[in-house]
Short mmCIF file of C-alpha atoms in Angstrom, two decimals:
data_model
loop_
_atom_site.label_atom_id
_atom_site.label_comp_id
_atom_site.label_asym_id
_atom_site.label_seq_id
_atom_site.Cartn_x
_atom_site.Cartn_y
_atom_site.Cartn_z
CA MET A 1 -47.58 29.69 0.91
CA VAL A 2 -49.58 28.61 3.91
CA SER A 3 -53.05 29.31 5.21
CA LEU A 4 -53.38 32.65 6.92
CA PRO A 5 -53.17 32.54 10.68
CA GLY A 6 -56.14 33.96 12.54
CA SER A 7 -58.47 33.94 9.50
CA PRO A 8 -62.12 33.53 10.46
CA ALA A 9 -62.89 29.99 9.38
CA THR A 10 -66.61 30.35 9.82
CA SER A 11 -66.75 33.41 7.59
CA LEU A 12 -64.71 31.59 4.95
CA LEU A 13 -67.09 28.65 4.99
CA ARG A 14 -70.02 31.03 4.80
CA PHE A 15 -68.36 32.83 1.88
CA LEU A 16 -67.88 29.61 -0.02
CA PHE A 17 -71.43 28.52 0.70
CA LEU A 18 -72.86 31.81 -0.48
CA GLY A 19 -70.70 31.73 -3.61
CA LEU A 20 -71.90 28.26 -4.51
CA THR A 21 -75.46 29.33 -3.85
CA THR A 22 -75.03 32.32 -6.12
CA LEU A 23 -73.62 30.16 -8.89
CA ALA A 24 -76.62 27.87 -8.54
CA SER A 25 -79.01 30.83 -8.83
CA PRO A 26 -78.25 32.84 -11.98
CA SER A 27 -80.97 35.36 -11.18
CA ARG A 28 -78.93 36.57 -8.26
CA ALA A 29 -75.54 36.70 -10.14
CA GLN A 30 -75.24 40.49 -10.38
CA VAL A 31 -71.42 40.63 -9.82
CA GLU A 32 -68.89 40.14 -12.63
CA LEU A 33 -65.14 39.86 -12.02
CA HIS A 34 -62.79 41.13 -14.74
CA VAL A 35 -59.13 40.66 -15.66
CA PRO A 36 -57.25 42.42 -18.50
CA ALA A 37 -57.71 40.75 -21.84
CA GLY A 38 -54.61 38.84 -22.87
CA LEU A 39 -53.05 39.07 -19.39
CA THR A 40 -54.19 35.78 -17.99
CA LYS A 41 -50.55 34.64 -17.95
CA LEU A 42 -48.09 36.91 -16.22
CA ARG A 43 -44.33 36.66 -15.87
CA ALA A 44 -42.12 38.26 -13.28
CA VAL A 45 -38.49 38.08 -12.17
CA GLU A 46 -37.45 36.50 -8.91
CA GLY A 47 -36.90 39.14 -6.26
CA ALA A 48 -39.12 41.68 -7.97
CA GLU A 49 -42.80 42.40 -7.49
CA VAL A 50 -45.89 41.86 -9.61
CA VAL A 51 -49.52 42.97 -9.64
CA LEU A 52 -52.26 40.54 -10.51
CA PRO A 53 -55.00 42.87 -11.85
CA ALA A 54 -58.66 42.16 -11.11
CA TRP A 55 -61.85 44.21 -10.50
CA TYR A 56 -65.54 43.59 -10.30
CA THR A 57 -68.64 45.38 -11.60
CA LEU A 58 -72.39 45.18 -11.08
CA GLN A 59 -74.86 44.51 -13.80
CA GLY A 60 -76.16 47.75 -15.22
CA ASP A 61 -73.36 49.73 -13.58
CA GLN A 62 -70.28 48.94 -15.66
CA ALA A 63 -68.75 52.43 -15.71
CA SER A 64 -68.68 53.07 -11.99
CA THR A 65 -65.45 52.16 -10.16
CA LYS A 66 -66.63 53.23 -6.71
CA PRO A 67 -68.63 50.78 -4.62
CA LYS A 68 -72.17 51.57 -3.48
CA PRO A 69 -72.61 52.41 0.17
CA TRP A 70 -74.44 49.17 0.75
CA GLU A 71 -71.79 46.98 -0.91
CA VAL A 72 -69.94 44.66 1.43
CA PRO A 73 -67.38 42.64 -0.69
CA THR A 74 -65.57 39.52 0.51
CA VAL A 75 -62.36 38.94 -1.44
CA ILE A 76 -60.05 35.90 -1.24
CA TRP A 77 -56.99 35.11 -3.32
CA PHE A 78 -55.78 31.47 -3.55
CA LEU A 79 -52.70 29.82 -5.04
CA LEU A 80 -53.42 26.45 -6.67
CA GLU A 81 -50.41 24.24 -6.01
CA GLY A 82 -49.34 20.88 -7.34
CA LYS A 83 -51.02 18.51 -9.71
CA ASN A 84 -53.98 18.20 -7.37
CA MET A 85 -54.48 21.99 -7.36
CA ASN A 86 -54.42 22.29 -3.60
CA MET A 87 -55.75 25.70 -2.58
CA THR A 88 -53.41 27.78 -0.45
CA GLN A 89 -54.78 31.08 0.82
CA VAL A 90 -52.66 34.12 -0.07
CA LEU A 91 -54.91 37.01 0.98
CA ALA A 92 -58.40 37.38 2.45
CA HIS A 93 -60.61 40.43 3.06
CA ILE A 94 -63.59 39.33 5.10
CA SER A 95 -65.97 41.60 7.04
CA GLY A 96 -63.68 44.59 6.53
CA VAL A 97 -60.57 42.77 7.85
CA THR A 98 -57.62 42.00 5.54
CA SER A 99 -55.05 39.30 6.28
CA SER A 100 -52.31 38.03 4.00
CA LYS A 101 -49.06 36.14 3.82
CA PRO A 102 -45.80 38.16 3.91
CA GLY A 103 -45.28 40.13 0.71
CA ALA A 104 -48.95 39.99 -0.38
CA SER A 105 -51.34 42.96 -0.23
CA LEU A 106 -54.21 44.60 -2.05
CA VAL A 107 -53.25 47.40 -4.39
CA TYR A 108 -56.20 49.60 -3.30
CA PRO A 109 -57.55 49.89 0.21
CA MET A 110 -61.02 48.47 0.84
CA PRO A 111 -63.79 49.13 0.17
CA SER A 112 -62.98 49.24 -3.53
CA ARG A 113 -64.12 47.45 -6.65
CA ASN A 114 -60.47 47.05 -7.67
CA VAL A 115 -59.29 43.90 -5.90
CA SER A 116 -55.84 43.61 -7.59
CA LEU A 117 -53.20 41.64 -5.69
CA ARG A 118 -49.61 42.86 -5.21
CA LEU A 119 -46.85 40.31 -4.56
CA GLN A 120 -43.40 41.53 -3.46
CA GLY A 121 -40.10 39.70 -3.03
CA LEU A 122 -41.10 36.98 -5.44
CA GLN A 123 -39.59 33.52 -5.28
CA GLU A 124 -39.66 30.72 -7.79
CA LYS A 125 -42.09 28.78 -5.61
CA ASP A 126 -44.64 31.62 -6.03
CA SER A 127 -45.25 30.43 -9.58
CA GLY A 128 -48.64 28.93 -10.39
CA PRO A 129 -52.31 29.75 -11.05
CA TYR A 130 -53.99 32.30 -8.74
CA LEU A 131 -57.72 32.23 -8.14
CA CYS A 132 -59.53 35.45 -7.19
CA SER A 133 -62.99 35.02 -5.73
CA VAL A 134 -65.40 37.93 -4.91
CA ASN A 135 -68.65 37.51 -2.99
CA LEU A 136 -70.84 40.61 -2.68
CA GLN A 137 -73.37 41.22 0.07
CA ASP A 138 -75.54 44.14 1.00
CA SER A 139 -75.75 45.83 4.37
CA GLN A 140 -78.54 43.47 5.43
CA GLY A 141 -76.27 40.43 4.68
CA SER A 142 -78.13 39.41 1.56
CA VAL A 143 -75.96 37.93 -1.14
CA ARG A 144 -75.96 40.05 -4.26
CA GLY A 145 -73.58 38.01 -6.35
CA HIS A 146 -70.39 36.00 -6.70
CA SER A 147 -67.67 35.79 -9.38
CA SER A 148 -64.13 34.37 -9.78
CA LYS A 149 -61.27 34.51 -12.25
CA THR A 150 -57.92 32.78 -12.61
CA LEU A 151 -54.55 34.31 -13.45
CA GLU A 152 -51.33 32.35 -13.97
CA LEU A 153 -48.01 33.64 -12.71
CA ASN A 154 -44.62 32.40 -13.84
CA VAL A 155 -41.66 33.58 -11.78
CA LEU A 156 -38.46 33.61 -13.85
CA VAL A 157 -34.97 33.17 -12.38
CA PRO A 158 -31.88 34.77 -13.94
CA PRO A 159 -28.82 32.52 -14.24
CA ALA A 160 -26.79 32.11 -11.09
CA PRO A 161 -23.05 32.78 -11.47
CA PRO A 162 -21.67 29.86 -13.50
CA SER A 163 -18.49 27.90 -12.84
CA CYS A 164 -15.83 27.61 -15.54
CA ARG A 165 -13.55 24.59 -15.81
CA LEU A 166 -10.74 23.40 -18.04
CA ARG A 167 -10.69 19.71 -18.95
CA GLY A 168 -7.52 18.35 -20.53
CA VAL A 169 -3.83 19.19 -20.50
CA PRO A 170 -3.09 22.42 -22.41
CA HIS A 171 0.03 21.42 -24.35
CA VAL A 172 0.87 22.23 -27.95
CA GLY A 173 -0.94 19.88 -30.32
CA THR A 174 -3.43 18.54 -27.74
CA ASN A 175 -7.19 19.12 -27.37
CA VAL A 176 -8.97 20.69 -24.39
CA THR A 177 -12.57 21.45 -23.46
CA LEU A 178 -13.75 24.55 -21.62
CA SER A 179 -16.98 23.92 -19.70
CA CYS A 180 -19.43 26.39 -18.19
CA GLN A 181 -22.52 25.58 -16.11
CA SER A 182 -24.94 27.68 -14.11
CA PRO A 183 -26.44 25.86 -11.10
CA ARG A 184 -29.79 27.66 -11.28
CA SER A 185 -31.72 29.30 -14.07
CA LYS A 186 -35.35 29.55 -15.20
CA PRO A 187 -35.73 29.13 -18.06
CA ALA A 188 -32.57 27.12 -18.70
CA ALA A 189 -29.60 29.30 -19.53
CA GLN A 190 -27.77 29.34 -22.81
CA TYR A 191 -24.04 29.89 -23.02
CA GLN A 192 -21.65 31.95 -25.11
CA TRP A 193 -17.85 31.77 -25.08
CA VAL A 194 -15.65 34.69 -26.09
CA ARG A 195 -11.94 35.38 -25.90
CA SER A 196 -11.03 38.60 -24.14
CA PRO A 197 -8.85 41.31 -25.74
CA PRO A 198 -6.28 41.86 -27.11
CA SER A 199 -7.03 38.73 -29.16
CA SER A 200 -10.82 39.03 -29.14
CA GLN A 201 -12.71 36.13 -30.60
CA VAL A 202 -16.31 34.90 -30.58
CA PHE A 203 -17.04 31.19 -30.92
CA PHE A 204 -19.95 29.48 -32.63
CA ALA A 205 -21.09 25.96 -33.40
CA PRO A 206 -19.78 23.32 -33.92
CA VAL A 207 -16.91 24.12 -31.51
CA LEU A 208 -19.47 25.74 -29.16
CA ASP A 209 -22.33 23.85 -27.52
CA ALA A 210 -24.66 26.65 -26.41
CA ILE A 211 -26.93 24.28 -24.48
CA ARG A 212 -24.29 22.41 -22.46
CA GLY A 213 -21.90 25.36 -22.30
CA SER A 214 -18.83 23.53 -23.64
CA LEU A 215 -16.16 24.88 -25.97
CA ASN A 216 -13.86 22.42 -27.76
CA LEU A 217 -10.38 23.67 -28.68
CA LYS A 218 -8.35 21.33 -30.86
CA ASN A 219 -4.70 21.23 -31.91
CA LEU A 220 -3.61 23.86 -29.42
CA SER A 221 -0.86 26.36 -30.17
CA THR A 222 0.81 28.97 -28.01
CA SER A 223 -1.11 31.71 -29.84
CA MET A 224 -4.36 30.30 -28.36
CA SER A 225 -3.32 31.23 -24.83
CA GLY A 226 -5.45 33.87 -23.14
CA VAL A 227 -8.51 34.55 -20.99
CA TYR A 228 -11.76 32.91 -22.11
CA ILE A 229 -15.07 34.28 -20.80
CA CYS A 230 -18.31 32.31 -20.56
CA LYS A 231 -21.60 34.20 -20.40
CA ALA A 232 -24.71 32.36 -19.19
CA HIS A 233 -27.91 34.19 -20.14
CA ASN A 234 -31.65 33.83 -20.41
CA GLU A 235 -34.44 36.31 -21.08
CA VAL A 236 -34.32 37.89 -17.63
CA GLY A 237 -30.62 38.10 -16.81
CA SER A 238 -27.05 36.92 -17.31
CA ALA A 239 -23.92 35.99 -15.38
CA GLN A 240 -20.39 35.12 -16.40
CA CYS A 241 -17.15 33.47 -15.37
CA ASN A 242 -13.72 33.14 -16.97
CA VAL A 243 -10.84 30.71 -17.23
CA THR A 244 -7.22 31.33 -18.21
CA LEU A 245 -5.75 29.05 -20.85
CA LYS A 246 -1.95 28.80 -20.91
CA VAL A 247 -0.61 26.53 -23.64
CA SER A 248 2.84 25.16 -22.81
CA THR A 249 5.35 24.13 -25.44
CA GLY A 250 6.43 20.87 -23.80
CA PRO A 251 4.29 18.28 -22.08
CA GLU A 252 5.46 18.34 -18.48
CA ALA A 253 4.10 14.91 -17.77
CA THR A 254 6.03 13.48 -20.69
CA VAL A 255 9.22 15.17 -19.51
CA VAL A 256 8.82 13.75 -16.03
CA ALA A 257 8.08 10.28 -17.39
CA GLY A 258 11.10 10.53 -19.70
CA ALA A 259 13.32 11.55 -16.82
CA VAL A 260 12.14 8.60 -14.75
CA VAL A 261 12.65 6.16 -17.62
CA GLY A 262 16.07 7.63 -18.37
CA THR A 263 17.11 7.27 -14.75
CA MET A 264 15.99 3.65 -14.68
CA VAL A 265 17.84 2.88 -17.92
CA GLY A 266 20.99 4.55 -16.57
CA LEU A 267 20.84 2.51 -13.37
CA GLY A 268 20.33 -0.65 -15.40
CA LEU A 269 23.38 0.10 -17.55
CA LEU A 270 25.47 0.85 -14.45
CA VAL A 271 24.49 -2.44 -12.83
CA GLY A 272 25.26 -4.27 -16.08
CA LEU A 273 28.72 -2.73 -16.29
CA VAL A 274 29.48 -3.67 -12.70
CA LEU A 275 28.43 -7.27 -13.28
CA LEU A 276 30.47 -7.43 -16.49
CA TYR A 277 33.55 -6.04 -14.74
CA GLN A 278 33.25 -8.60 -11.93
CA ARG A 279 32.82 -11.42 -14.41
CA ARG A 280 35.88 -10.41 -16.43
CA GLY A 281 37.92 -10.08 -13.23
CA LYS A 282 37.11 -13.63 -12.24
CA ALA A 283 37.99 -14.85 -15.72
CA LEU A 284 41.43 -13.22 -15.50
CA GLU A 285 42.12 -14.52 -11.99
CA GLU A 286 41.36 -18.16 -12.78
CA PRO A 287 42.55 -18.87 -16.33
CA ALA A 288 44.23 -22.12 -15.36
CA ASN A 289 41.12 -23.47 -13.72
CA ASP A 290 39.21 -23.48 -16.97
CA ILE A 291 39.13 -27.09 -18.18
CA LYS A 292 37.98 -27.82 -21.66
CA GLU A 293 36.34 -31.18 -21.90
CA ASP A 294 37.00 -31.52 -25.61
CA ALA A 295 40.72 -30.48 -25.41
CA ILE A 296 43.39 -33.14 -26.29
CA ALA A 297 45.66 -33.93 -23.38
CA PRO A 298 49.38 -33.48 -24.12
CA ARG A 299 51.47 -36.62 -24.69
CA THR A 300 53.58 -37.59 -21.68
CA LEU A 301 57.16 -38.49 -22.43
CA PRO A 302 58.26 -41.83 -20.98
CA TRP A 303 60.82 -41.66 -18.27
CA PRO A 304 63.40 -44.46 -18.41
CA LYS A 305 64.23 -46.54 -15.43
CA GLY A 306 67.91 -46.21 -16.14
CA SER A 307 70.33 -43.51 -15.23
CA ASP A 308 69.41 -39.86 -15.72
CA THR A 309 71.53 -37.00 -16.82
CA ILE A 310 71.52 -34.11 -14.33
CA SER A 311 73.14 -30.79 -14.84
CA LYS A 312 75.74 -29.42 -12.45
CA ASN A 313 73.33 -26.92 -10.86
CA GLY A 314 71.00 -29.75 -9.86
CA THR A 315 68.34 -29.20 -12.58
CA LEU A 316 67.37 -31.76 -15.13
CA SER A 317 68.78 -30.51 -18.42
CA SER A 318 68.20 -33.57 -20.54
CA VAL A 319 67.35 -37.12 -20.13
CA THR A 320 68.85 -39.75 -22.34
CA SER A 321 67.60 -43.19 -21.95
CA ALA A 322 69.63 -46.19 -22.85
CA ARG A 323 66.74 -47.09 -25.04
CA ALA A 324 67.45 -44.06 -27.15
CA LEU A 325 70.98 -45.40 -27.75
CA ARG A 326 69.69 -48.73 -28.83
CA PRO A 327 68.51 -49.41 -32.30
CA PRO A 328 64.73 -49.60 -32.70
CA GLN A 329 63.27 -53.03 -31.96
CA GLY A 330 60.50 -52.93 -34.44
CA PRO A 331 58.62 -50.87 -36.95
CA THR A 332 57.72 -47.40 -35.84
CA ARG A 333 54.09 -46.90 -34.99
CA PRO A 334 52.47 -44.46 -37.37
CA GLY A 335 51.80 -41.12 -35.75
CA ALA A 336 54.10 -41.83 -32.83
CA LEU A 337 56.04 -38.84 -31.61
CA SER A 338 59.69 -39.09 -30.55
CA PRO A 339 61.01 -36.24 -28.41
CA THR A 340 63.95 -34.40 -29.88
CA PRO A 341 65.99 -32.35 -27.42
CA SER A 342 66.92 -28.82 -28.39
CA LEU A 343 70.52 -27.87 -29.02
CA SER A 344 70.65 -25.72 -25.95
CA SER A 345 69.55 -28.55 -23.70
CA GLN A 346 71.42 -31.48 -25.31
CA VAL A 347 74.37 -32.90 -23.43
CA LEU A 348 76.83 -35.56 -24.20
CA PRO A 349 75.23 -38.90 -23.56
CA SER A 350 77.29 -41.11 -21.38
CA PRO A 351 77.80 -44.67 -22.41
CA ARG A 352 75.84 -47.02 -20.23
CA LEU A 353 78.13 -48.64 -17.68
CA PRO A 354 77.61 -52.10 -16.47
CA ARG A 355 76.59 -52.38 -12.87
CA THR A 356 79.34 -53.80 -10.68
CA ASP A 357 79.45 -54.07 -6.99
CA GLY A 358 82.35 -52.01 -5.75
CA ALA A 359 84.09 -51.81 -9.15
CA HIS A 360 84.94 -48.55 -10.88
CA PRO A 361 82.80 -47.78 -13.88
CA GLN A 362 84.36 -48.42 -17.23
CA PRO A 363 83.43 -46.43 -20.35
CA ILE A 364 81.55 -48.37 -22.95
CA SER A 365 81.55 -47.44 -26.55
CA PRO A 366 78.23 -46.31 -27.89
CA SER A 367 76.18 -48.70 -29.82
CA ALA A 368 75.73 -48.55 -33.50
CA GLY A 369 72.49 -46.73 -33.10
CA GLY A 370 74.03 -43.87 -31.02
CA VAL A 371 75.68 -40.58 -31.95
CA SER A 372 79.43 -40.46 -32.60
CA SER A 373 81.77 -38.56 -30.27
CA SER A 374 82.92 -36.21 -33.02
CA ALA A 375 79.33 -35.28 -33.80
CA LEU A 376 78.65 -34.57 -30.18
CA SER A 377 81.78 -32.43 -29.91
CA ARG A 378 80.68 -30.37 -32.90
CA MET A 379 77.35 -29.90 -31.26
CA GLY A 380 78.99 -28.46 -28.15
CA ALA A 381 78.17 -31.35 -25.85
CA VAL A 382 80.12 -31.75 -22.62
CA PRO A 383 80.97 -35.24 -21.45
CA VAL A 384 79.48 -36.04 -18.06
CA MET A 385 80.26 -39.04 -15.94
CA VAL A 386 77.07 -40.63 -14.61
CA PRO A 387 77.62 -42.86 -11.59
CA ALA A 388 76.22 -46.32 -11.70
CA GLN A 389 73.45 -47.42 -9.45
CA SER A 390 73.78 -50.52 -7.34
CA GLN A 391 71.05 -53.03 -6.85
CA ALA A 392 70.41 -51.55 -3.44
CA GLY A 393 69.58 -48.25 -5.11
CA SER A 394 72.67 -46.33 -4.04
CA LEU A 395 74.94 -44.45 -6.42
CA VAL A 396 78.43 -45.90 -6.89
#
């Protein structure tokens, strides 16, 4: 509320001066302002209207409600704002002229001893103490009296439409919280949660917090699905909102995470199988290249410098050294291995022929350490003539 435009400032100052003078002179205080007993504190709803009742009387004339012909009242209503009680003019009737802020008016036209104030289209900011001041003069301008009273107005605000929210994931076995909050309410709203039909249900503490507007639902089941309604209310009004709770049987987030993990595990197994297959393929392709450091090398048979026995098709079928036909020269070394030709590969050993230059080879009887001819015949050996080798290295 602001000061009234066009109000006569000089008259206002004169009114205040006369009022203070009247208060200082009790003999002249013949005016008494009244308000209803027990109605010093009024309450109204935002958007509505209210009447602040007040009237004045003269001493010795309490019953009369009509002013005397000589009465000239000056009436001003103020709103005291803030902690410092700053006075903001709401309405003024001075010298027969009434001015007021929008929505403010006198209930009865002047002149009248009833100086009640009507306020329309109330807002929350219109709350506060209202001061009514009446200064009475006669037709000659003499001050006959002054009086004032204070009324307190409290404008209440019904709850604004609240907003409903669902916090948590509504899966079977989990917990969720339904919240409800109204952005504006005077006094502060309280909240009530109910479940709409066909499964009607009313909730109370401790699952319901009526001050904060929260409803805690624990260990959800599919039967708890439905529409939940929150009602915000105070002493002058109410508003509501609703939220739909749908409890699912399987946690979707868990399913998605499981699918991702399963895919990653499958890819890992596939890569492992590919690597294993490649490794086994290399092992099969290069078996001979594997060298064992701790393996025992096979014993190499000594090849004699003498004549060799060669089969007719040009392959080496058996080799008989002249040393094998000789008797052993000394004791056999323990653990020494002597190769023994198989029956299929044994051939008739030829007696060693003496080397002669240009002479035909002559058969020589085997030594005592050799094998007899009859034994060789029984074994299926075939006699082979081995040419002698000259000193020049050519066969003779």
